[in-house]
Amino acid sequence: MEIKLFDIADVKLLTPWHIGDERGYFAETFRADFFAEHVGDFTFVQDNESLNVQQGTVRGLHFQSEPHTQGKLVRCTAGALFDVAVDIRHGSPTFGQWVAETLTPDNGKQLWIPPGFAHGFCSLEPNTIICYKVTGYYSAECNKGLRWDDSAIDIAWPNATDPDTLSPKDRQQPQLTDLPAYFSWRE
């Protein structure tokens, strides 16, 4: 498996090697010992999947606060998605900065979004399926968000982005400047 680091500490891109022939390919998409050694010692407790019928569907930016934080290992199993992680760790030298990757079944890329980051995505094709492992169970009382189009963050969303696809909850999310200090950065 190949690992790419970003300028924002702790977010990582994992790309499994595909072993293929004329029949297709085989890929090891997750291995706990490799993940612990190269990313961190996290335990995944739940797998989630989301179908996004319309191209341009925007979901996020979401995160869970203490005591039910979540790290996410995200991949795309159908279609294509523009996947985003935003650093919301107060005191971090990269607070408010973001990274993004295009994830597809063909490229096999997986984005690791640790606790302390908001996560969102835009589907780039109709019928895009996003699958992700999480390190904490869903908690309605800890489920929080951040405005997807906050100009202070200035995410370069793809042209396909359709704001009409936002959920009512995502239309009401706070700006970064109004977000309480849910996470603090630690060296």
CSV table of C-alpha atoms in Angstrom, one decimal:
chain,number,residue,atom,x,y,z
A,1,MET,CA,0.0,0.0,0.0
A,2,GLU,CA,1.2,3.5,-0.9
A,3,ILE,CA,0.8,6.4,1.6
A,4,LYS,CA,0.8,10.1,0.6
A,5,LEU,CA,1.3,12.8,3.3
A,6,PHE,CA,-0.2,16.3,3.1
A,7,ASP,CA,1.0,19.6,4.3
A,8,ILE,CA,-1.7,19.3,7.0
A,9,ALA,CA,-0.4,16.9,9.6
A,10,ASP,CA,-2.3,13.6,10.3
A,11,VAL,CA,-4.4,13.5,7.1
A,12,LYS,CA,-3.2,10.7,4.9
A,13,LEU,CA,-4.0,9.2,1.5
A,14,LEU,CA,-3.7,5.4,1.3
A,15,THR,CA,-3.7,3.7,-2.1
A,16,PRO,CA,-3.9,-0.1,-2.1
A,17,TRP,CA,-1.8,-1.9,-4.8
A,18,HIS,CA,-4.0,-3.6,-7.4
A,19,ILE,CA,-2.7,-7.0,-8.5
A,20,GLY,CA,-4.4,-7.7,-11.8
A,21,ASP,CA,-4.7,-9.8,-14.8
A,22,GLU,CA,-7.2,-10.2,-17.7
A,23,ARG,CA,-9.9,-11.2,-15.2
A,24,GLY,CA,-9.6,-8.0,-13.1
A,25,TYR,CA,-7.7,-7.3,-9.9
A,26,PHE,CA,-7.3,-8.1,-6.2
A,27,ALA,CA,-6.6,-5.4,-3.6
A,28,GLU,CA,-6.1,-5.4,0.1
A,29,THR,CA,-8.1,-2.3,1.1
A,30,PHE,CA,-7.5,-2.4,4.8
A,31,ARG,CA,-5.0,-4.1,7.1
A,32,ALA,CA,-5.0,-3.3,10.8
A,33,ASP,CA,-1.3,-3.8,11.5
A,34,PHE,CA,-0.2,-1.7,8.5
A,35,PHE,CA,-2.7,1.0,9.4
A,36,ALA,CA,-1.5,1.1,13.1
A,37,GLU,CA,2.1,1.3,12.0
A,38,HIS,CA,1.7,4.0,9.3
A,39,VAL,CA,-1.3,6.0,10.4
A,40,GLY,CA,-2.1,5.3,14.1
A,41,ASP,CA,-3.5,2.8,16.5
A,42,PHE,CA,-7.2,3.3,15.8
A,43,THR,CA,-10.0,0.8,16.1
A,44,PHE,CA,-12.8,1.0,13.6
A,45,VAL,CA,-16.3,0.2,15.0
A,46,GLN,CA,-18.7,0.9,12.2
A,47,ASP,CA,-18.8,1.0,8.4
A,48,ASN,CA,-21.1,3.5,6.6
A,49,GLU,CA,-22.2,3.8,3.0
A,50,SER,CA,-24.0,6.6,1.2
A,51,LEU,CA,-25.6,6.6,-2.3
A,52,ASN,CA,-25.6,9.9,-4.0
A,53,VAL,CA,-28.0,9.7,-6.9
A,54,GLN,CA,-27.4,13.1,-8.4
A,55,GLN,CA,-24.1,14.4,-9.7
A,56,GLY,CA,-23.0,17.4,-7.7
A,57,THR,CA,-24.5,16.2,-4.4
A,58,VAL,CA,-22.8,18.0,-1.5
A,59,ARG,CA,-22.7,16.5,2.0
A,60,GLY,CA,-20.9,18.1,4.9
A,61,LEU,CA,-18.8,19.4,6.3
A,62,HIS,CA,-19.4,17.0,9.3
A,63,PHE,CA,-17.7,15.8,12.4
A,64,GLN,CA,-18.4,14.5,15.8
A,65,SER,CA,-17.3,16.2,19.0
A,66,GLU,CA,-16.1,14.7,22.4
A,67,PRO,CA,-16.8,12.3,23.8
A,68,HIS,CA,-17.8,10.5,20.6
A,69,THR,CA,-15.2,11.7,18.1
A,70,GLN,CA,-14.7,9.9,14.8
A,71,GLY,CA,-11.8,9.3,12.5
A,72,LYS,CA,-12.9,8.3,9.0
A,73,LEU,CA,-11.2,6.1,6.4
A,74,VAL,CA,-13.1,7.0,3.2
A,75,ARG,CA,-13.3,5.4,-0.2
A,76,CYS,CA,-15.5,5.4,-3.3
A,77,THR,CA,-17.0,2.1,-4.6
A,78,ALA,CA,-19.1,3.5,-7.5
A,79,GLY,CA,-18.9,6.8,-9.4
A,80,ALA,CA,-16.5,9.4,-8.3
A,81,LEU,CA,-16.3,11.9,-5.5
A,82,PHE,CA,-14.3,15.0,-4.4
A,83,ASP,CA,-13.5,14.3,-0.8
A,84,VAL,CA,-12.5,17.1,1.6
A,85,ALA,CA,-10.9,17.3,5.1
A,86,VAL,CA,-10.8,20.6,7.0
A,87,ASP,CA,-8.5,21.1,10.1
A,88,ILE,CA,-10.7,22.4,12.9
A,89,ARG,CA,-8.2,21.9,15.7
A,90,HIS,CA,-7.8,25.2,17.5
A,91,GLY,CA,-4.2,26.2,17.8
A,92,SER,CA,-3.1,24.1,14.9
A,93,PRO,CA,-0.7,25.8,12.4
A,94,THR,CA,-3.1,24.6,9.7
A,95,PHE,CA,-6.4,25.5,11.4
A,96,GLY,CA,-9.0,26.3,8.8
A,97,GLN,CA,-7.0,24.8,5.9
A,98,TRP,CA,-8.2,21.9,3.8
A,99,VAL,CA,-7.0,19.1,1.6
A,100,ALA,CA,-9.0,17.2,-1.0
A,101,GLU,CA,-8.7,14.2,-3.2
A,102,THR,CA,-10.8,12.7,-6.0
A,103,LEU,CA,-11.7,9.1,-5.0
A,104,THR,CA,-12.9,6.5,-7.6
A,105,PRO,CA,-13.1,2.7,-7.6
A,106,ASP,CA,-10.5,2.7,-10.4
A,107,ASN,CA,-7.9,4.7,-8.5
A,108,GLY,CA,-8.6,2.9,-5.2
A,109,LYS,CA,-7.5,5.9,-3.1
A,110,GLN,CA,-8.7,6.2,0.5
A,111,LEU,CA,-8.6,9.4,2.5
A,112,TRP,CA,-7.9,9.1,6.3
A,113,ILE,CA,-9.6,12.0,8.1
A,114,PRO,CA,-8.6,11.9,11.8
A,115,PRO,CA,-10.7,13.3,14.7
A,116,GLY,CA,-10.4,17.0,14.8
A,117,PHE,CA,-11.2,17.4,11.1
A,118,ALA,CA,-14.5,18.2,9.4
A,119,HIS,CA,-15.4,16.0,6.4
A,120,GLY,CA,-17.4,16.7,3.3
A,121,PHE,CA,-17.7,15.6,-0.3
A,122,CYS,CA,-19.3,16.3,-3.7
A,123,SER,CA,-20.4,13.5,-6.0
A,124,LEU,CA,-18.8,13.9,-9.4
A,125,GLU,CA,-20.9,11.4,-11.2
A,126,PRO,CA,-24.5,10.1,-10.8
A,127,ASN,CA,-25.0,7.2,-8.5
A,128,THR,CA,-21.8,7.7,-6.6
A,129,ILE,CA,-21.3,5.5,-3.5
A,130,ILE,CA,-19.0,6.5,-0.6
A,131,CYS,CA,-18.0,3.9,1.9
A,132,TYR,CA,-16.2,4.8,5.1
A,133,LYS,CA,-15.0,3.1,8.3
A,134,VAL,CA,-15.3,5.2,11.5
A,135,THR,CA,-13.5,5.0,14.9
A,136,GLY,CA,-16.6,6.0,16.9
A,137,TYR,CA,-20.3,5.1,16.9
A,138,TYR,CA,-22.7,7.7,15.5
A,139,SER,CA,-23.9,10.1,18.3
A,140,ALA,CA,-26.8,12.5,17.5
A,141,GLU,CA,-25.8,14.8,20.4
A,142,CYS,CA,-22.1,15.0,19.2
A,143,ASN,CA,-22.9,15.3,15.5
A,144,LYS,CA,-21.8,18.7,14.4
A,145,GLY,CA,-21.0,20.6,11.2
A,146,LEU,CA,-19.4,23.5,9.5
A,147,ARG,CA,-20.6,25.5,6.5
A,148,TRP,CA,-19.5,23.9,3.3
A,149,ASP,CA,-19.0,27.2,1.4
A,150,ASP,CA,-17.4,29.3,4.2
A,151,SER,CA,-15.2,31.9,2.5
A,152,ALA,CA,-12.7,31.8,5.3
A,153,ILE,CA,-11.9,28.2,4.3
A,154,ASP,CA,-12.4,28.8,0.6
A,155,ILE,CA,-12.6,25.2,-0.6
A,156,ALA,CA,-12.1,24.9,-4.4
A,157,TRP,CA,-15.2,22.8,-5.0
A,158,PRO,CA,-15.6,21.3,-8.4
A,159,ASN,CA,-17.8,22.9,-11.0
A,160,ALA,CA,-20.3,20.0,-10.6
A,161,THR,CA,-21.2,21.1,-7.1
A,162,ASP,CA,-24.9,21.7,-6.7
A,163,PRO,CA,-25.9,23.6,-3.6
A,164,ASP,CA,-29.5,22.7,-4.1
A,165,THR,CA,-28.6,19.2,-3.0
A,166,LEU,CA,-27.7,20.3,0.5
A,167,SER,CA,-29.7,18.8,3.4
A,168,PRO,CA,-31.7,21.3,5.6
A,169,LYS,CA,-29.1,20.7,8.4
A,170,ASP,CA,-26.2,21.5,6.1
A,171,ARG,CA,-27.9,24.8,5.0
A,172,GLN,CA,-27.7,25.9,8.7
A,173,GLN,CA,-24.2,25.0,9.7
A,174,PRO,CA,-22.0,27.7,11.3
A,175,GLN,CA,-19.1,29.5,9.8
A,176,LEU,CA,-15.6,28.6,11.0
A,177,THR,CA,-15.4,31.9,13.0
A,178,ASP,CA,-18.5,30.9,14.9
A,179,LEU,CA,-17.5,27.3,15.6
A,180,PRO,CA,-16.8,26.5,19.3
A,181,ALA,CA,-13.3,25.1,20.1
A,182,TYR,CA,-14.4,21.4,19.9
A,183,PHE,CA,-10.8,20.3,19.3
A,184,SER,CA,-7.4,21.5,20.4
A,185,TRP,CA,-4.2,20.9,18.6
A,186,ARG,CA,-1.5,18.9,20.4
A,187,GLU,CA,2.1,18.7,19.1
